[in-house]
Coordinates of N, CA and C in Angstrom, one line a residue:
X723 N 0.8 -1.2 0.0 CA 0.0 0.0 0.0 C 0.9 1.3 0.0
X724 N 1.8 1.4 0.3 CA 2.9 2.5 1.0 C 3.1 2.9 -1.0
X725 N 3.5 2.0 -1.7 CA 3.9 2.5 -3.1 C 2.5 2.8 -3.4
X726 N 1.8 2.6 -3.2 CA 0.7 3.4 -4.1 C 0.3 4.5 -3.9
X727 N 0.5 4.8 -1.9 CA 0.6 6.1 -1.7 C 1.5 7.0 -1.8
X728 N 2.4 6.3 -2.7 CA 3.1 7.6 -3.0 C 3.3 7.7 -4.3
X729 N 2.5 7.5 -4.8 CA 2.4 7.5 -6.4 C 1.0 8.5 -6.8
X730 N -0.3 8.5 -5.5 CA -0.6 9.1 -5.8 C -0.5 10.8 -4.8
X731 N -0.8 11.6 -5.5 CA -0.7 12.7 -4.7 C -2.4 13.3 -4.4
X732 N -2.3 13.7 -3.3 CA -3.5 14.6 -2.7 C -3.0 16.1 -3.8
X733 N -4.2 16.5 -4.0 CA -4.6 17.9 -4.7 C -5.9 18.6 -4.1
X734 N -5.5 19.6 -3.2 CA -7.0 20.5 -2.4 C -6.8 21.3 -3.1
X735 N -8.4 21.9 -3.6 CA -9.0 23.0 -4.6 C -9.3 24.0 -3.0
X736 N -8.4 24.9 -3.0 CA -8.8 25.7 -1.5 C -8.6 27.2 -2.1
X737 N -9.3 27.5 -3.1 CA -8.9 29.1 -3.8 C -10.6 30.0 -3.3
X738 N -11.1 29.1 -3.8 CA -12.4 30.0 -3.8 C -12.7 31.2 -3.2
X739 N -13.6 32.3 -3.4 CA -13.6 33.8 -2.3 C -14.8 33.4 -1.4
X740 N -15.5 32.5 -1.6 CA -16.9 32.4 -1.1 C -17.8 33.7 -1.2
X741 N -17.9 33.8 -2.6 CA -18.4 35.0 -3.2 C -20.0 35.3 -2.5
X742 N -20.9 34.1 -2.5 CA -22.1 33.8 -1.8 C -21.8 33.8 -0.1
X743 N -20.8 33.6 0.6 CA -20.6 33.4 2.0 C -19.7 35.5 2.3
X744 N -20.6 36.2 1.5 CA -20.3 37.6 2.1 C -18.8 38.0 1.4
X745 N -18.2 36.9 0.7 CA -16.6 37.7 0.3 C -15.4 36.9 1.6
X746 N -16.0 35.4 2.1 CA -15.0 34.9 2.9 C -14.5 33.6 2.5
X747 N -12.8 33.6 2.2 CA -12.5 32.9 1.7 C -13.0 31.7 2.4
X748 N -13.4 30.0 1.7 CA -14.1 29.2 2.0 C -12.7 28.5 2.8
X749 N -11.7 28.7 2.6 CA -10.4 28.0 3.4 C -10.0 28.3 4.6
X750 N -10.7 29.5 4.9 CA -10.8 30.0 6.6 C -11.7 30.4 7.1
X751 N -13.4 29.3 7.0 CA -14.1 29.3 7.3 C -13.3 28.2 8.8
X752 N -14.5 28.5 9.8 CA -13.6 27.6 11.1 C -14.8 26.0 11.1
X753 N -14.1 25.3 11.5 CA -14.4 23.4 11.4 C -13.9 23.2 12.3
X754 N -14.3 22.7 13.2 CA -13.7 21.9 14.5 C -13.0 22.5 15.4
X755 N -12.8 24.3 15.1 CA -12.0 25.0 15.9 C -10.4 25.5 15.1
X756 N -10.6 24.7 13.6 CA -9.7 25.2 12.5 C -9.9 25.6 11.6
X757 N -8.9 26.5 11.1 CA -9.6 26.9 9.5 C -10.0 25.7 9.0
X758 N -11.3 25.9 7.9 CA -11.5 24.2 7.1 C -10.1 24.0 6.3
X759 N -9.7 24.5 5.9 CA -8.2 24.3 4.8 C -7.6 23.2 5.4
X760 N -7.1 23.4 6.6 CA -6.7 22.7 7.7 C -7.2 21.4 7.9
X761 N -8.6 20.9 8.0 CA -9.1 20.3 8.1 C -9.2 19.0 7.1
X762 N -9.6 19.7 5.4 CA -9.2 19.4 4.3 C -8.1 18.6 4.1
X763 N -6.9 19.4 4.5 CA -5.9 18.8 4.1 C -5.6 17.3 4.7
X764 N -5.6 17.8 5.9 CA -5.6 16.4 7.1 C -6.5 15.1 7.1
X765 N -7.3 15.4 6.2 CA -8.1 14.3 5.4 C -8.0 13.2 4.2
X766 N -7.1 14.5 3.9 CA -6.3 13.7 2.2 C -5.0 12.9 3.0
X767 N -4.4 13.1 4.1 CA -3.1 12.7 4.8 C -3.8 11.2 5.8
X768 N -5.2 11.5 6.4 CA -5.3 10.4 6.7 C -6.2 9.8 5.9
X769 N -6.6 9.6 5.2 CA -6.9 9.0 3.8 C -5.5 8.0 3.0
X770 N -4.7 8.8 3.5 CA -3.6 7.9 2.6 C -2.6 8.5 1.6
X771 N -2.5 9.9 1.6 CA -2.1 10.8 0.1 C -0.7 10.8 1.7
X772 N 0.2 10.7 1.0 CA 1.5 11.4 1.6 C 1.9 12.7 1.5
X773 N 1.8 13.1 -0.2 CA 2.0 14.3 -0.6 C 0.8 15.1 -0.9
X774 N 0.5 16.2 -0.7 CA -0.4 16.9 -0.2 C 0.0 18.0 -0.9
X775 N -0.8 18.6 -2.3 CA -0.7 20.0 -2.4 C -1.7 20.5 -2.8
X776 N -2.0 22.1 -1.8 CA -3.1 22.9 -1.6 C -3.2 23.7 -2.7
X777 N -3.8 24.2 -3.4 CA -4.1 25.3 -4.0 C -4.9 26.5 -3.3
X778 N -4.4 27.3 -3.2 CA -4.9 29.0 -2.9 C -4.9 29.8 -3.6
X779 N -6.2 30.9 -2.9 CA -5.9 31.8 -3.8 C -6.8 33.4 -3.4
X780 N -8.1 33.2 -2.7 CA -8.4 34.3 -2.4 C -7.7 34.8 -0.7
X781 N -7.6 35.8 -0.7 CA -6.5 36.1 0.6 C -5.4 35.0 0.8
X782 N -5.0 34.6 0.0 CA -3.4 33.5 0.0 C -2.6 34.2 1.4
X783 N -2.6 34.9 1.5 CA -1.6 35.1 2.5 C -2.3 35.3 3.9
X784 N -3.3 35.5 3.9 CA -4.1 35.3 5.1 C -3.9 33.8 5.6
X785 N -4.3 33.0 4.8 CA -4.4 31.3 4.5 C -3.4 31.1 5.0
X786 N -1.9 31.3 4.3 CA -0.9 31.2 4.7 C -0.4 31.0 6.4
X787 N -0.5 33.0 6.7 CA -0.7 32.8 8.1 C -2.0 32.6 9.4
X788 N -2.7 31.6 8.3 CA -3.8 31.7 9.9 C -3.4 29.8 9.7
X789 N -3.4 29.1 8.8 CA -3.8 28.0 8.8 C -2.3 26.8 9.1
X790 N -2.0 25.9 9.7 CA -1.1 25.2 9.5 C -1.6 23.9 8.8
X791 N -0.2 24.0 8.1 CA -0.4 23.3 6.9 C 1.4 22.6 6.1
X792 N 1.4 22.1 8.1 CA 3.2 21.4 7.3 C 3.1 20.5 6.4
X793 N 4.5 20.4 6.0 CA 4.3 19.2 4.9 C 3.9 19.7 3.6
X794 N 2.7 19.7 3.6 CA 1.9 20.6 2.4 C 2.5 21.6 1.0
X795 N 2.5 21.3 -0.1 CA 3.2 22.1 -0.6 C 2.0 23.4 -1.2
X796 N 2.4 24.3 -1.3 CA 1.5 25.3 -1.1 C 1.5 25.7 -2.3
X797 N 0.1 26.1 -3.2 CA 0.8 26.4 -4.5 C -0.3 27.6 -5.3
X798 N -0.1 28.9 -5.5 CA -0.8 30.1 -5.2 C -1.8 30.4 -6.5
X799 N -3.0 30.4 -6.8 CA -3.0 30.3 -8.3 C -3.8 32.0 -8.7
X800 N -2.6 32.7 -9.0 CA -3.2 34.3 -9.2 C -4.3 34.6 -9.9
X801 N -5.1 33.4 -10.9 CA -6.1 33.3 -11.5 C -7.3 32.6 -10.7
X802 N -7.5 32.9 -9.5 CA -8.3 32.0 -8.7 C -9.8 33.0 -9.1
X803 N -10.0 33.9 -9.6 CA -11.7 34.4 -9.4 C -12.1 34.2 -11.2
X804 N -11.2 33.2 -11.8 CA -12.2 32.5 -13.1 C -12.2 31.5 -12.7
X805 N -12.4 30.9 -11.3 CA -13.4 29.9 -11.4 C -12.0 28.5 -11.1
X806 N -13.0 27.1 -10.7 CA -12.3 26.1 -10.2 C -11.3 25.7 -11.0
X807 N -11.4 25.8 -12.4 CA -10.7 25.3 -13.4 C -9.4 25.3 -13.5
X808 N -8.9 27.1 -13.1 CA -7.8 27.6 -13.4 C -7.1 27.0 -12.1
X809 N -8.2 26.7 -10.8 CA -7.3 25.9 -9.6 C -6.8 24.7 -9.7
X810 N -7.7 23.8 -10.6 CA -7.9 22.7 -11.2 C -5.8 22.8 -12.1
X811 N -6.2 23.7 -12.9 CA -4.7 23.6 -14.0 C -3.4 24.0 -13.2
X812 N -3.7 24.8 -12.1 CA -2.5 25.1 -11.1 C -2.3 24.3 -10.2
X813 N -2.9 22.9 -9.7 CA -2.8 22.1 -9.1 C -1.9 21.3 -9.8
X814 N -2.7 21.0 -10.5 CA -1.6 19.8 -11.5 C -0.4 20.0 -12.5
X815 N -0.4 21.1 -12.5 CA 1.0 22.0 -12.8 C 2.1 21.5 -12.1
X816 N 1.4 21.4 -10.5 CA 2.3 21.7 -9.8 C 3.0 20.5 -9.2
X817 N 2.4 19.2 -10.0 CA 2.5 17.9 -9.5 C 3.8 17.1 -10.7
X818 N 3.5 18.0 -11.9 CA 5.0 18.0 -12.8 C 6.3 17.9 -12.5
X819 N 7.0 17.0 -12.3 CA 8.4 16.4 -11.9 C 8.3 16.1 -10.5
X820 N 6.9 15.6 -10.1 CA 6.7 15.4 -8.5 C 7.3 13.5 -8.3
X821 N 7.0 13.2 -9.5 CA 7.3 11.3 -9.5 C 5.7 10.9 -9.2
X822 N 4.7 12.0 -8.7 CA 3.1 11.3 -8.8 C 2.5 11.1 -10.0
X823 N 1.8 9.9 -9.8 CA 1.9 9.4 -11.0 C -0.5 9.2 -11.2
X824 N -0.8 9.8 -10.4 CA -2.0 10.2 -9.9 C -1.7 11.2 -9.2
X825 N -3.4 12.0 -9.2 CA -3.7 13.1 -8.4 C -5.2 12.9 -8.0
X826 N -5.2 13.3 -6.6 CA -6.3 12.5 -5.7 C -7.2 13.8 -5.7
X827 N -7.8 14.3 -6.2 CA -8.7 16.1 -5.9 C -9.8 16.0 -5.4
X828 N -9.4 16.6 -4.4 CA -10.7 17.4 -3.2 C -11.2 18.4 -3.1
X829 N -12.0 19.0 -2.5 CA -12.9 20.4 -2.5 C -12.5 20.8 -0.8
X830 N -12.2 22.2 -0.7 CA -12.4 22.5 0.5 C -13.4 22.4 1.2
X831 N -14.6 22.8 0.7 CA -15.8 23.0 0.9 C -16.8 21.8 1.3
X832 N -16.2 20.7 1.3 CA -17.2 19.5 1.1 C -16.4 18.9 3.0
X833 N -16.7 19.3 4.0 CA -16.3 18.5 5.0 C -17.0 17.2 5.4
X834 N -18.0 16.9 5.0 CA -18.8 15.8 4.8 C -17.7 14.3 4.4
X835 N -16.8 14.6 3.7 CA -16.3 13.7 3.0 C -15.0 13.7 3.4
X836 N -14.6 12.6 4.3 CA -13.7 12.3 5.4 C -12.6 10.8 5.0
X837 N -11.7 11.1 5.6 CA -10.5 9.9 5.5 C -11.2 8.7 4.9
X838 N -12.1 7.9 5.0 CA -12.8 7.2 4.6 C -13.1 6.6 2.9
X839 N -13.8 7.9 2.7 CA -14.1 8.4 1.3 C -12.3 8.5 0.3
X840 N -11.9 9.2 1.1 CA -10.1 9.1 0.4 C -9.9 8.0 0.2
X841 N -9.5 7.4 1.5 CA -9.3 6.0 1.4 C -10.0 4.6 -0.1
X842 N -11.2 5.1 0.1 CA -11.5 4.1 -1.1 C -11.4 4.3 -2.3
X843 N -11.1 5.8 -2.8 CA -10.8 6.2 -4.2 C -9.4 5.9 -4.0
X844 N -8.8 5.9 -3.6 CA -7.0 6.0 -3.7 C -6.9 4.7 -4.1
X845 N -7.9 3.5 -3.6 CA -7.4 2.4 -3.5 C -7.9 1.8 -4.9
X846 N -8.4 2.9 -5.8 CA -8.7 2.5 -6.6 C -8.0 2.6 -8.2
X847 N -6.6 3.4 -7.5 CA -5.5 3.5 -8.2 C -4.8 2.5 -8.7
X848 N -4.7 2.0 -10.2 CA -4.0 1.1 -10.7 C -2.5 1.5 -11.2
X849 N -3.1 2.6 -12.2 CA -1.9 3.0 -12.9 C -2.0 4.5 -13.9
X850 N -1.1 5.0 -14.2 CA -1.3 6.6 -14.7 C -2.5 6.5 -15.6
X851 N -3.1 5.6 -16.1 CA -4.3 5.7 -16.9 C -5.6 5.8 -16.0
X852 N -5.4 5.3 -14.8 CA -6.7 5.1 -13.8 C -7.5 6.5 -14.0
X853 N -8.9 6.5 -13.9 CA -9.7 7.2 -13.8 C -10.8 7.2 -12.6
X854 N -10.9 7.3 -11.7 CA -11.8 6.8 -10.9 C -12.7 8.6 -10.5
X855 N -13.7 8.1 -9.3 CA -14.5 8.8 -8.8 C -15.3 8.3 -7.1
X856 N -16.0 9.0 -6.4 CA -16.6 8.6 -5.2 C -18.0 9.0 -6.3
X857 N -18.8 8.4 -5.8 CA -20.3 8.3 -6.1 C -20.7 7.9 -4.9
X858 N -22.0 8.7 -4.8 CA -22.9 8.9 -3.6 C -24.3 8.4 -4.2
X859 N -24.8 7.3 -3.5 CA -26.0 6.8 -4.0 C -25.7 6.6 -6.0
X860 N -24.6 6.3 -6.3 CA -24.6 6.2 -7.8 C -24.3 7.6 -8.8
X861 N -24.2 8.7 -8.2 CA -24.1 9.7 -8.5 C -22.8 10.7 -8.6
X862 N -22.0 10.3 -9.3 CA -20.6 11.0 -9.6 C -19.8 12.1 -8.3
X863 N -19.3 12.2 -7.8 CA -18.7 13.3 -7.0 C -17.3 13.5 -6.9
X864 N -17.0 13.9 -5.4 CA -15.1 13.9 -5.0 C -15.1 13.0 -4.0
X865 N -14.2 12.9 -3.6 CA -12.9 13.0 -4.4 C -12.6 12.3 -5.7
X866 N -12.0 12.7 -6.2 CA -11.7 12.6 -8.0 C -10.4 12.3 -8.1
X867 N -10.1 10.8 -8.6 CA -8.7 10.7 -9.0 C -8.7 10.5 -10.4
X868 N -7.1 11.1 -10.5 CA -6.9 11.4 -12.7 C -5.2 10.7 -12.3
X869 N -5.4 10.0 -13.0 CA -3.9 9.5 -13.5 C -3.5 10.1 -14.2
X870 N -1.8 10.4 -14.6 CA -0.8 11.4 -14.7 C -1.6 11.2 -16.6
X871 N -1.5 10.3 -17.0 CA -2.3 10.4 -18.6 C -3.3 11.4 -18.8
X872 N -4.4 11.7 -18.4 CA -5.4 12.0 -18.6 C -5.6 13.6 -17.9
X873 N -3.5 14.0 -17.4 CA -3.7 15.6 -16.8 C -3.8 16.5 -18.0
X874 N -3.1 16.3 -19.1 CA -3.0 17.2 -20.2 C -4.1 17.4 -20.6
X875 N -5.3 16.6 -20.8 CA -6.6 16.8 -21.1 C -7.4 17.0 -20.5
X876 N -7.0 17.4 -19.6 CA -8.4 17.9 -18.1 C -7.8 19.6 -18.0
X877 N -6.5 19.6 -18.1 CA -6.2 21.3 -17.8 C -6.3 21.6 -19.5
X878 N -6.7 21.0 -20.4 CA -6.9 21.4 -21.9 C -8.7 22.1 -21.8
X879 N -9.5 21.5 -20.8 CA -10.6 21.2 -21.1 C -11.3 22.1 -19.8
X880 N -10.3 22.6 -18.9 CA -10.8 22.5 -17.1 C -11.3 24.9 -17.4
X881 N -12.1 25.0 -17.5 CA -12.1 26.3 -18.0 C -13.9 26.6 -16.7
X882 N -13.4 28.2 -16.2 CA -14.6 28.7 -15.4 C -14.7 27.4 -14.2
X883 N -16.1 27.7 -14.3 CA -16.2 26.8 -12.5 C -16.6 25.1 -12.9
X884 N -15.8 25.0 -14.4 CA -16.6 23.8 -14.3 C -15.3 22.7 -14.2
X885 N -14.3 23.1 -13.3 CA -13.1 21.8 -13.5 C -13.2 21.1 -14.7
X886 N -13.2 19.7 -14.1 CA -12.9 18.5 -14.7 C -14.0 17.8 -15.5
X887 N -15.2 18.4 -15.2 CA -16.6 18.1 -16.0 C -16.5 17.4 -17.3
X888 N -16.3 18.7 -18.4 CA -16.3 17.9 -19.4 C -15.7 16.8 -19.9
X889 N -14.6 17.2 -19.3 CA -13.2 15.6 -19.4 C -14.0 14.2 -19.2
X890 N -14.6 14.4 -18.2 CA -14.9 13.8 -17.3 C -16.3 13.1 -18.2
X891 N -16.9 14.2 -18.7 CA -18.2 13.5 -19.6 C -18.2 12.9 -21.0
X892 N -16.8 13.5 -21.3 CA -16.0 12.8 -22.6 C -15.6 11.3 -22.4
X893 N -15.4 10.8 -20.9 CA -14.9 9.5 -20.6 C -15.4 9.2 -19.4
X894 N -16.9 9.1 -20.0 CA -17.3 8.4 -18.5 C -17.2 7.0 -18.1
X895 N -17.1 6.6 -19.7 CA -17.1 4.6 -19.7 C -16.0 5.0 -18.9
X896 N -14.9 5.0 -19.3 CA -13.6 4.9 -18.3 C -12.9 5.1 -16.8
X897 N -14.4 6.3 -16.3 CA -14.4 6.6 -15.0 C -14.8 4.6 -14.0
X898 N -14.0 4.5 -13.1 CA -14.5 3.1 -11.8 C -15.1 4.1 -10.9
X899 N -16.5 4.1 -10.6 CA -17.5 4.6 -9.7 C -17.0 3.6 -8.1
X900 N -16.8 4.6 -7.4 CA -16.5 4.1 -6.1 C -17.1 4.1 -4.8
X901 N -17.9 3.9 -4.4 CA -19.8 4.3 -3.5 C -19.1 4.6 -2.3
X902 N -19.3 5.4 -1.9 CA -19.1 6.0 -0.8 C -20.0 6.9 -0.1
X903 N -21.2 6.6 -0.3 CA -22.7 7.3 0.0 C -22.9 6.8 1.9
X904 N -22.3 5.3 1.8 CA -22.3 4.6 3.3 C -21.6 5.5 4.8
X905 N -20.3 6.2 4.2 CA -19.6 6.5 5.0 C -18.9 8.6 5.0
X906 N -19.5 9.0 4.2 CA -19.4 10.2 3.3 C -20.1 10.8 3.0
X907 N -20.9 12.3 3.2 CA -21.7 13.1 2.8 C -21.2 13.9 2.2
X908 N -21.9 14.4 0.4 CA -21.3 15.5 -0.7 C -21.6 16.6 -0.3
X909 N -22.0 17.3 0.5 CA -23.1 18.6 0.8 C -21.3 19.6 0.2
X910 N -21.9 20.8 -0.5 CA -20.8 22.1 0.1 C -21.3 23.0 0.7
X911 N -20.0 23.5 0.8 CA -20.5 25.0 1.7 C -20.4 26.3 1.1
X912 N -21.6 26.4 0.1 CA -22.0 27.6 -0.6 C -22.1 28.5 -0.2
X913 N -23.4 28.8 0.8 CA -24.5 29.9 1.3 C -24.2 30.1 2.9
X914 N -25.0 30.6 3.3 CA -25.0 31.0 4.6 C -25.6 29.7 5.3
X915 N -26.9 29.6 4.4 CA -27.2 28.6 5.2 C -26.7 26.8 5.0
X916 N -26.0 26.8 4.7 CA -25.1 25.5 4.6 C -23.8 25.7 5.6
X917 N -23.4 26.8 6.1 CA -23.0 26.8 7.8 C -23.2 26.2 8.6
X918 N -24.5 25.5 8.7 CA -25.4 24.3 9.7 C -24.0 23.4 9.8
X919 N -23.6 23.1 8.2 CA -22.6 21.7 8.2 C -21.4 21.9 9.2
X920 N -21.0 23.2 9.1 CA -20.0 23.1 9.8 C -19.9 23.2 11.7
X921 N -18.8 22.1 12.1 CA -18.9 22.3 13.6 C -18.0 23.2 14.4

């Protein structure tokens, strides 16, 4: 198990401004008594990702110093207000000459979806061609793994808020659905009133 976790890499999408949450970046919203960034990350680590790299981007330097986040490689994406995609292409940029041979991608926003949920998409890593996904009741979601094959064509394709979507709808035969509805909730944290989620 140890080579596979290090083949694939953890990727957190943690840029967003939380445009709908008043203008507060969604990565220092507080969870458990931590920024969620924080929380996020530590999920992809006990899940199984060794390497860990975050994407930021609204108040980056706020993030920086409110959140700990050793280990982590931190990676800034100055195009973060066109949307997931550009977080999406600065992520995986940044995994180029890393030796990961997968990228494991998570949402800040989704705290519902815990070590667990990691766990079973990671394990569903074969090889740079792997495509996988968590599905909830049969229904596509994150975490999202892309084997190192199929990065060129997702940051070709990853444009506005819609990531990995179309990639993703171009090769769905190819996506392994991985149910994780049992131990995982998709909800994000949009609005104000989706705050409830967080503790």
């Amino acid at each position: 198990m140890t080579a596979k976790r290090d083949q694939v890499a953890g990727l957190l999408l943690a840029a967003g401004g939380g445009r709908r949450l008043g203008g507060r970046p969604k990565a220092l919203l507080e969870h458990r008594g931590r920024p969620l960034v924080e929380y996020a990350a530590g999920v992809l680590r006990a899940g199984g990702c060794t390497q860990v790299h975050v994407v930021l981007g609204a108040q980056a330097d706020l993030v920086r110093a409110t959140a700990a986040l050793p280990g982590c490689v931190l990676v800034e994406n100055a195009q973060w207000e066109e949307g997931m995609g550009s977080s999406l292409r600065a992520g995986l940029d940044s995994l180029a000459g890393t030796g990961a041979q997968a990228a494991l991608v998570s949402l800040v926003d989704q705290p519902g979806i815990g070590p667990e949920a990691v766990a079973r998409v990671l394990a569903a890593y074969a090889s740079e061609a792997s495509l996988a996904a968590a599905s909830y009741n049969g229904v596509r979601g994150h975490p999202v793994l892309f084997g190192a094959e199929h990065w060129p064509g997702i940051s070709a394709t990853a444009v506005g808020d819609r990531g990995a979507r179309a990639y993703l709808k171009a090769h769905d035969d190819a996506i392994t659905l991985v149910e994780c509805g049992d131990v995982a909730q998709a909800y994000d944290i949009d609005t104000e009133d989706d705050l409830i989620h967080l503790e």
